[in-house]
CSV table of C-alpha atoms and ligand atoms in Angstrom, one decimal:
chain,number,residue,atom,x,y,z
A,6,MET,CA,2.8,-2.0,22.0
A,7,ASN,CA,4.8,-0.9,24.8
A,8,SER,CA,7.4,2.5,24.0
A,9,GLN,CA,10.1,1.2,24.0
A,10,LEU,CA,9.4,-1.3,21.0
A,11,ARG,CA,7.2,1.5,19.4
A,12,ARG,CA,11.0,3.7,20.0
A,13,GLU,CA,12.3,0.8,18.8
A,14,TYR,CA,10.7,0.6,15.9
A,15,LEU,CA,10.5,4.8,14.6
A,16,ASP,CA,14.2,4.2,15.3
A,17,ALA,CA,14.0,1.8,12.8
A,18,LEU,CA,11.5,4.7,10.4
A,19,GLY,CA,14.9,7.8,11.2
A,20,LEU,CA,12.4,9.0,12.9
A,21,LYS,CA,13.8,8.9,15.7
A,22,SER,CA,13.9,12.4,16.4
A,23,TRP,CA,10.2,12.6,16.0
A,24,ALA,CA,9.2,13.4,20.0
A,25,LEU,CA,7.6,16.6,21.5
A,26,ARG,CA,10.6,17.6,23.5
A,27,GLY,CA,8.9,19.8,26.9
A,28,LYS,CA,5.1,19.1,25.9
A,29,PRO,CA,2.2,17.0,27.9
A,30,GLY,CA,1.4,13.7,25.8
A,31,LEU,CA,-1.7,12.5,24.8
A,32,ALA,CA,-3.4,11.2,28.0
A,33,GLY,CA,-1.7,8.1,28.7
A,34,ALA,CA,0.1,7.4,25.1
A,35,PRO,CA,3.9,8.3,24.6
A,36,ALA,CA,5.5,10.8,23.4
A,37,GLN,CA,6.1,10.1,19.8
A,38,VAL,CA,2.1,8.7,19.5
A,39,THR,CA,1.3,12.2,20.4
A,40,ALA,CA,3.4,13.9,18.0
A,41,ALA,CA,2.3,12.2,15.0
A,42,VAL,CA,-0.9,12.6,16.3
A,43,VAL,CA,-0.6,16.1,16.8
A,44,GLY,CA,1.9,16.0,13.5
A,45,VAL,CA,-1.1,14.5,10.8
A,46,ALA,CA,-2.8,17.2,9.5
A,47,ALA,CA,-7.0,17.4,8.5
A,48,ILE,CA,-6.9,14.2,10.5
A,49,ALA,CA,-10.4,15.5,12.0
A,50,GLU,CA,-12.5,14.4,9.4
A,51,PRO,CA,-10.7,13.9,6.3
A,52,PRO,CA,-12.1,14.8,3.4
A,53,MET,CA,-14.0,11.6,0.7
A,54,LEU,CA,-12.4,11.9,-3.0
A,55,GLY,CA,-12.8,9.9,-5.8
A,56,ALA,CA,-15.4,7.2,-7.1
A,57,ALA,CA,-16.3,4.0,-9.1
A,58,THR,CA,-15.8,4.7,-12.7
A,59,PRO,CA,-18.1,2.6,-15.1
A,60,MET,CA,-14.9,1.6,-17.1
A,61,ARG,CA,-13.5,-0.1,-13.9
A,62,ASP,CA,-16.9,-1.5,-13.7
A,63,VAL,CA,-16.6,-3.6,-16.4
A,64,SER,CA,-13.2,-4.2,-15.7
A,65,ALA,CA,-13.9,-5.5,-12.3
A,66,ALA,CA,-17.0,-8.0,-13.7
A,67,ARG,CA,-13.4,-9.9,-15.4
A,68,GLU,CA,-12.8,-12.3,-13.0
A,69,ALA,CA,-16.0,-12.6,-10.8
A,70,GLY,CA,-16.4,-15.6,-8.7
A,71,ALA,CA,-13.0,-16.7,-8.9
A,72,GLY,CA,-12.2,-17.8,-5.3
A,73,TRP,CA,-8.4,-17.3,-4.2
A,74,ASP,CA,-7.3,-20.8,-5.8
A,75,GLU,CA,-9.3,-20.2,-9.3
A,76,LEU,CA,-8.1,-16.7,-9.5
A,77,ARG,CA,-4.1,-17.3,-7.7
A,78,ALA,CA,-4.1,-19.9,-10.6
A,79,ARG,CA,-5.6,-17.9,-13.6
A,80,VAL,CA,-2.9,-14.5,-12.5
A,81,ALA,CA,-0.1,-18.0,-12.8
A,82,ALA,CA,-1.2,-18.6,-16.0
A,83,CYS,CA,-2.0,-15.6,-17.4
A,84,THR,CA,-0.4,-13.9,-21.0
A,85,ARG,CA,-3.1,-11.1,-21.7
A,86,CYS,CA,0.4,-8.4,-21.8
A,87,SER,CA,3.7,-8.8,-22.7
A,88,LEU,CA,5.1,-9.3,-19.5
A,89,SER,CA,4.0,-13.0,-19.5
A,90,SER,CA,6.5,-14.1,-22.0
A,91,THR,CA,9.3,-12.0,-19.7
A,92,ARG,CA,8.2,-12.6,-16.1
A,93,THR,CA,10.3,-15.4,-13.6
A,94,GLN,CA,7.3,-15.9,-12.3
A,95,THR,CA,3.8,-14.2,-11.5
A,96,VAL,CA,3.7,-11.9,-7.8
A,97,PHE,CA,0.1,-12.6,-6.1
A,98,GLY,CA,0.3,-11.2,-3.4
A,99,VAL,CA,0.8,-12.6,0.0
A,100,GLY,CA,-0.5,-12.3,3.7
A,101,ASN,CA,-3.8,-12.3,5.8
A,102,PRO,CA,-6.9,-12.9,3.5
A,103,HIS,CA,-9.0,-11.5,6.2
A,104,ALA,CA,-6.8,-8.4,6.5
A,105,ASP,CA,-8.3,-4.9,7.0
A,106,TRP,CA,-4.9,-3.6,5.7
A,107,LEU,CA,-4.3,-4.0,1.8
A,108,ILE,CA,-1.2,-2.1,0.6
A,109,VAL,CA,-0.6,-1.3,-2.9
A,110,GLY,CA,2.6,-1.2,-4.8
A,111,GLU,CA,3.2,-0.3,-8.4
A,112,ALA,CA,4.9,-3.8,-9.4
A,113,PRO,CA,7.2,-6.9,-9.4
A,114,GLY,CA,10.9,-6.2,-8.7
A,115,ALA,CA,14.2,-8.4,-9.7
A,116,GLU,CA,13.8,-10.1,-6.3
A,117,GLU,CA,9.9,-9.5,-6.2
A,118,ASP,CA,10.8,-11.6,-9.6
A,119,ARG,CA,12.7,-14.5,-8.6
A,120,ARG,CA,11.3,-15.2,-4.9
A,121,GLY,CA,7.4,-15.2,-6.3
A,122,GLU,CA,6.9,-12.5,-3.7
A,123,PRO,CA,5.7,-8.7,-2.9
A,124,PHE,CA,7.9,-6.1,-1.3
A,125,VAL,CA,11.1,-9.0,-0.3
A,126,GLY,CA,13.5,-6.9,-1.1
A,127,ARG,CA,15.2,-4.0,0.6
A,128,ALA,CA,12.1,-2.1,0.1
A,129,GLY,CA,9.9,-4.2,1.7
A,130,GLN,CA,11.6,-4.6,4.7
A,131,LEU,CA,11.6,-0.7,4.6
A,132,LEU,CA,7.6,-1.3,4.4
A,133,ASN,CA,7.8,-3.9,7.6
A,134,SER,CA,9.0,-1.4,9.4
A,135,MET,CA,6.7,0.9,8.0
A,136,LEU,CA,4.1,-1.5,8.8
A,137,HIS,CA,5.3,-2.0,12.3
A,138,ALA,CA,5.5,1.4,13.5
A,139,ILE,CA,1.8,1.4,13.5
A,140,GLY,CA,1.0,-2.1,15.5
A,141,LEU,CA,1.2,-4.0,11.9
A,142,ALA,CA,3.0,-7.5,12.0
A,143,ARG,CA,3.2,-7.7,7.8
A,144,GLU,CA,0.9,-11.6,8.2
A,145,GLN,CA,-1.6,-9.2,9.4
A,146,VAL,CA,-1.3,-6.9,6.7
A,147,TYR,CA,-2.3,-8.0,2.8
A,148,ILE,CA,0.5,-7.2,0.5
A,149,ALA,CA,0.2,-6.7,-3.5
A,150,ASN,CA,1.4,-5.0,-6.2
A,151,VAL,CA,-1.3,-3.3,-9.5
A,152,LEU,CA,1.1,-5.1,-11.2
A,153,LYS,CA,1.6,-9.3,-11.2
A,154,CYS,CA,4.0,-9.4,-13.4
A,155,ARG,CA,7.9,-7.6,-13.1
A,156,PRO,CA,8.2,-4.8,-16.0
A,157,PRO,CA,12.1,-5.3,-17.8
A,158,GLY,CA,14.9,-3.1,-16.6
A,159,ASN,CA,11.9,-2.2,-13.4
A,160,ARG,CA,10.2,0.6,-15.5
A,161,ASP,CA,7.0,1.7,-15.0
A,162,PRO,CA,4.4,-0.2,-15.7
A,163,ASN,CA,1.9,0.7,-19.0
A,164,PRO,CA,-1.8,1.5,-19.5
A,165,THR,CA,-2.2,-1.7,-21.6
A,166,GLU,CA,-0.6,-4.1,-18.8
A,167,ALA,CA,-2.4,-1.9,-15.9
A,168,ALA,CA,-5.4,-1.8,-17.7
A,169,GLU,CA,-5.6,-6.2,-18.3
A,170,CYS,CA,-3.4,-6.6,-15.1
A,171,LEU,CA,-5.8,-4.4,-12.4
A,172,PRO,CA,-8.7,-7.1,-12.7
A,173,TYR,CA,-6.8,-9.5,-11.0
A,174,LEU,CA,-6.1,-6.7,-7.5
A,175,GLU,CA,-10.0,-5.9,-8.3
A,176,ARG,CA,-11.2,-9.9,-7.6
A,177,GLN,CA,-8.6,-10.1,-4.9
A,178,ILE,CA,-9.6,-6.6,-3.2
A,179,ALA,CA,-14.0,-7.8,-3.5
A,180,LEU,CA,-12.5,-11.0,-2.1
A,181,LEU,CA,-10.5,-9.9,0.7
A,182,LYS,CA,-12.8,-7.3,1.8
A,183,PRO,CA,-10.2,-4.5,3.0
A,184,LYS,CA,-11.1,-1.8,5.9
A,185,ILE,CA,-8.3,0.3,4.3
A,186,MET,CA,-6.3,0.6,1.1
A,187,LEU,CA,-2.9,1.8,1.4
A,188,ALA,CA,-1.6,2.7,-1.9
A,189,VAL,CA,2.7,2.8,-1.9
A,190,GLY,CA,4.0,5.2,-4.7
A,191,ARG,CA,2.7,7.7,-7.1
A,192,ILE,CA,2.5,5.2,-10.4
A,193,ALA,CA,0.1,2.5,-7.6
A,194,ALA,CA,-2.4,5.9,-6.7
A,195,GLN,CA,-2.3,7.1,-9.6
A,196,ASN,CA,-3.2,3.2,-11.5
A,197,LEU,CA,-5.8,3.0,-8.8
A,198,LEU,CA,-7.6,6.5,-9.0
A,199,ARG,CA,-7.2,7.1,-12.1
A,200,THR,CA,-5.4,10.0,-12.3
A,201,ASP,CA,-2.3,12.1,-13.4
A,202,LYS,CA,-1.9,14.1,-10.0
A,203,THR,CA,0.8,14.1,-7.9
A,204,LEU,CA,1.6,12.1,-5.3
A,205,GLY,CA,2.3,15.2,-3.2
A,206,ALA,CA,-1.4,16.1,-4.1
A,207,LEU,CA,-3.4,12.6,-3.4
A,208,ARG,CA,-1.7,13.0,-0.5
A,209,ASN,CA,-3.3,13.8,3.2
A,210,GLN,CA,-7.5,12.2,1.6
A,211,VAL,CA,-9.6,9.8,2.3
A,212,HIS,CA,-9.5,8.6,-1.4
A,213,ARG,CA,-12.5,6.1,-2.4
A,214,PHE,CA,-11.2,2.4,-4.6
A,215,GLY,CA,-14.0,1.1,-7.0
A,216,LEU,CA,-17.2,-0.1,-6.3
A,217,SER,CA,-16.3,-1.9,-3.3
A,218,ASP,CA,-15.6,1.9,-2.1
A,219,VAL,CA,-13.5,1.0,-0.2
A,220,PRO,CA,-11.3,4.3,1.7
A,221,LEU,CA,-8.0,4.5,0.2
A,222,VAL,CA,-4.9,6.7,1.6
A,223,VAL,CA,-1.9,6.7,-0.8
A,224,THR,CA,1.7,7.4,0.8
A,225,TYR,CA,5.4,7.4,-0.2
A,226,HIS,CA,6.8,4.3,-1.7
A,227,PRO,CA,9.8,2.7,0.5
A,228,ALA,CA,12.2,2.7,-2.0
A,229,TYR,CA,11.7,6.1,-2.2
A,230,LEU,CA,12.1,6.9,1.3
A,231,LEU,CA,15.2,5.0,1.3
A,232,ARG,CA,16.9,6.7,-1.7
A,233,THR,CA,15.1,10.4,-0.5
A,234,PRO,CA,15.0,10.1,3.8
A,235,THR,CA,14.1,12.7,4.4
A,236,GLU,CA,10.4,12.7,3.6
A,237,LYS,CA,10.5,9.7,5.8
A,238,ARG,CA,8.0,11.7,8.8
A,239,LYS,CA,5.7,12.7,5.7
A,240,ALA,CA,5.4,9.0,5.4
A,241,TRP,CA,4.5,8.3,9.3
A,242,GLU,CA,1.9,11.1,8.8
A,243,ASP,CA,0.9,9.2,5.8
A,244,LEU,CA,0.5,6.1,8.0
A,245,LYS,CA,-1.2,7.8,11.5
A,246,PHE,CA,-3.6,9.3,8.9
A,247,ALA,CA,-4.3,5.7,7.8
A,248,ARG,CA,-4.6,4.2,11.2
A,249,ASP,CA,-7.1,6.9,12.2
A,250,VAL,CA,-9.4,6.3,9.0
A,251,VAL,CA,-10.0,2.5,10.2
A,252,SER,CA,-10.4,3.0,13.1
A,253,ARG,CA,-13.7,5.3,12.2
A,254,VAL,CA,-14.3,2.2,9.4
B,315,URA,N1,8.1,-2.3,-5.7
B,315,URA,C1,6.8,-2.7,-4.9
B,315,URA,O1,5.9,-1.5,-6.1
B,315,URA,N2,5.7,-3.7,-5.0
B,315,URA,C2,6.9,-4.7,-4.9
B,315,URA,O2,7.0,-5.6,-4.2
B,315,URA,C3,8.1,-4.2,-5.1
B,315,URA,C4,9.1,-3.5,-5.3
């Protein structure tokens, strides 16, 4: 990606000002990239946290053997929790089935419920810009949610809904074999990592997800960044951090 294009993407993220002034860049790197690299803490040897839990091993087996088409059909017909009675349709996930990156959000919102695709509203547009900022097109990654159905009024998923739905995501992960998972937002991160730690405490570390041991990095939800644009700089740090993790896999 050339520096002009990258500048446009960073502008879209509201990170125009995030360039080192009066300092030499890393060899061959645009100033913004240099700034981002310098800005990432603990990039050298990130600590590995988290481990597969016996509970997850059991739930991961539920959809074992299903291929993409079978899994999609099972999700579309799912009535395992009460969200099946309020959804317009299920939101399976979208993207490249050979993607290195799996982005995982919380649950479909109103627009996603209507269109059957994750992250298609305003938050989705910002997510696309965030991905572009690290040189990824939406079509290159895979995007899914912890829940396949919209909770009424966009309330948080409850533990039963998450427990019933996670095996679908786990099967998607087994089929996809991503190099990295990016959990966007506290709810996604807490459900994937089975923790009640704050998002701030979960950032800037490499966690591991499930039996497949996929590296998992946590960042802010784009909807939160729309409400709190001053945090975009930290999200940018997270994305650079994640990209560095991928380069090591
Ligand atoms: N927020 C999410 O977490 N997921 C979506 O698909 C849309 C908004």
